[in-house]
Amino acid sequence: MALHIFRKKSSSELAKDRLKVLLISDRINCSPEMMDMIRADISKVISKYMKIDAESVEVQITKELTRGRMKSPTLYANIPILELKH
């Protein structure tokens, strides 16, 4: 298992992540505050079942074109798991 998942993100990495959130939220007409609320809610629910790195949770919502038609938005979450709870 790679140890890089346990390190803290640098300020430039955090700034890059925040910019991604802004761009994604603008693309789908979802405010940055709403994206933060979604990320916080995901972290809260998942934390009941496993220990996660809540500061490193990444959330993306995408809209894609398929055969010329707009697909429904899709939520992607990258959640670093530190330990499973038993």
Coordinates of C-alpha atoms in Angstrom, one line a residue:
M1 CA 0.0 0.0 0.0
A2 CA 1.3 3.4 -0.9
L3 CA 2.2 5.6 2.0
H4 CA 1.5 8.9 0.1
I5 CA -2.2 8.6 1.2
F6 CA -1.2 9.3 4.8
R7 CA 0.7 12.5 4.1
K8 CA -0.8 16.0 4.5
K9 CA -1.5 17.9 1.3
S10 CA 0.6 21.0 0.6
S11 CA -1.1 24.4 0.4
S12 CA -0.7 24.3 -3.4
E13 CA -2.5 20.9 -3.6
L14 CA -5.3 22.3 -1.4
A15 CA -5.6 25.4 -3.6
K16 CA -5.7 23.2 -6.7
D17 CA -8.4 21.0 -5.1
R18 CA -10.5 24.1 -4.2
L19 CA -10.1 25.5 -7.8
K20 CA -11.4 22.1 -9.1
V21 CA -14.4 22.3 -6.8
L22 CA -15.1 25.9 -8.0
L23 CA -14.9 24.9 -11.7
I24 CA -17.0 21.8 -11.3
S25 CA -19.6 23.6 -9.2
D26 CA -19.8 26.4 -11.9
R27 CA -20.1 23.8 -14.7
I28 CA -23.2 22.2 -13.1
N29 CA -24.7 25.3 -11.4
C30 CA -24.0 24.0 -7.9
S31 CA -22.5 26.5 -5.5
P32 CA -19.2 25.8 -3.8
E33 CA -21.0 25.9 -0.5
M34 CA -23.3 23.1 -1.7
M35 CA -20.3 21.0 -2.8
D36 CA -18.8 21.5 0.7
M37 CA -22.0 20.4 2.3
I38 CA -22.1 17.3 0.1
R39 CA -18.5 16.4 0.9
A40 CA -19.2 16.9 4.7
D41 CA -22.3 14.7 4.5
I42 CA -20.5 12.0 2.7
S43 CA -17.7 12.1 5.2
K44 CA -20.1 11.9 8.1
V45 CA -21.9 8.9 6.8
I46 CA -18.9 6.9 5.7
S47 CA -17.1 7.6 9.0
K48 CA -19.7 5.5 10.8
Y49 CA -18.3 2.4 9.0
M50 CA -14.6 3.2 8.5
K51 CA -11.9 5.7 9.6
I52 CA -11.3 8.0 6.7
D53 CA -9.1 11.1 5.9
A54 CA -12.0 13.6 5.8
E55 CA -9.7 16.4 4.8
S56 CA -8.7 14.5 1.6
V57 CA -12.2 13.5 0.5
E58 CA -12.7 14.7 -3.1
V59 CA -16.2 15.0 -4.7
Q60 CA -17.0 15.7 -8.3
I61 CA -20.3 16.0 -10.1
T62 CA -20.2 15.6 -13.9
K63 CA -22.6 16.0 -16.7
E64 CA -21.7 14.3 -20.0
L65 CA -23.2 14.1 -23.5
T66 CA -24.1 10.7 -24.7
R67 CA -25.2 10.4 -28.4
G68 CA -25.9 14.1 -28.4
R69 CA -28.1 14.0 -25.3
M70 CA -27.3 15.4 -21.9
K71 CA -26.9 12.6 -19.3
S72 CA -28.0 13.0 -15.7
P73 CA -25.4 14.4 -13.4
T74 CA -23.1 11.7 -11.9
L75 CA -21.5 12.0 -8.4
Y76 CA -17.9 10.7 -8.0
A77 CA -16.3 10.5 -4.6
N78 CA -12.6 9.7 -3.8
I79 CA -12.5 8.8 -0.1
P80 CA -9.1 7.8 1.4
I81 CA -9.8 4.9 3.8
L82 CA -7.4 4.8 6.8
E83 CA -8.9 1.8 8.6
L84 CA -12.0 -0.4 8.5
K85 CA -14.2 -0.5 11.6
H86 CA -15.3 -3.9 12.9

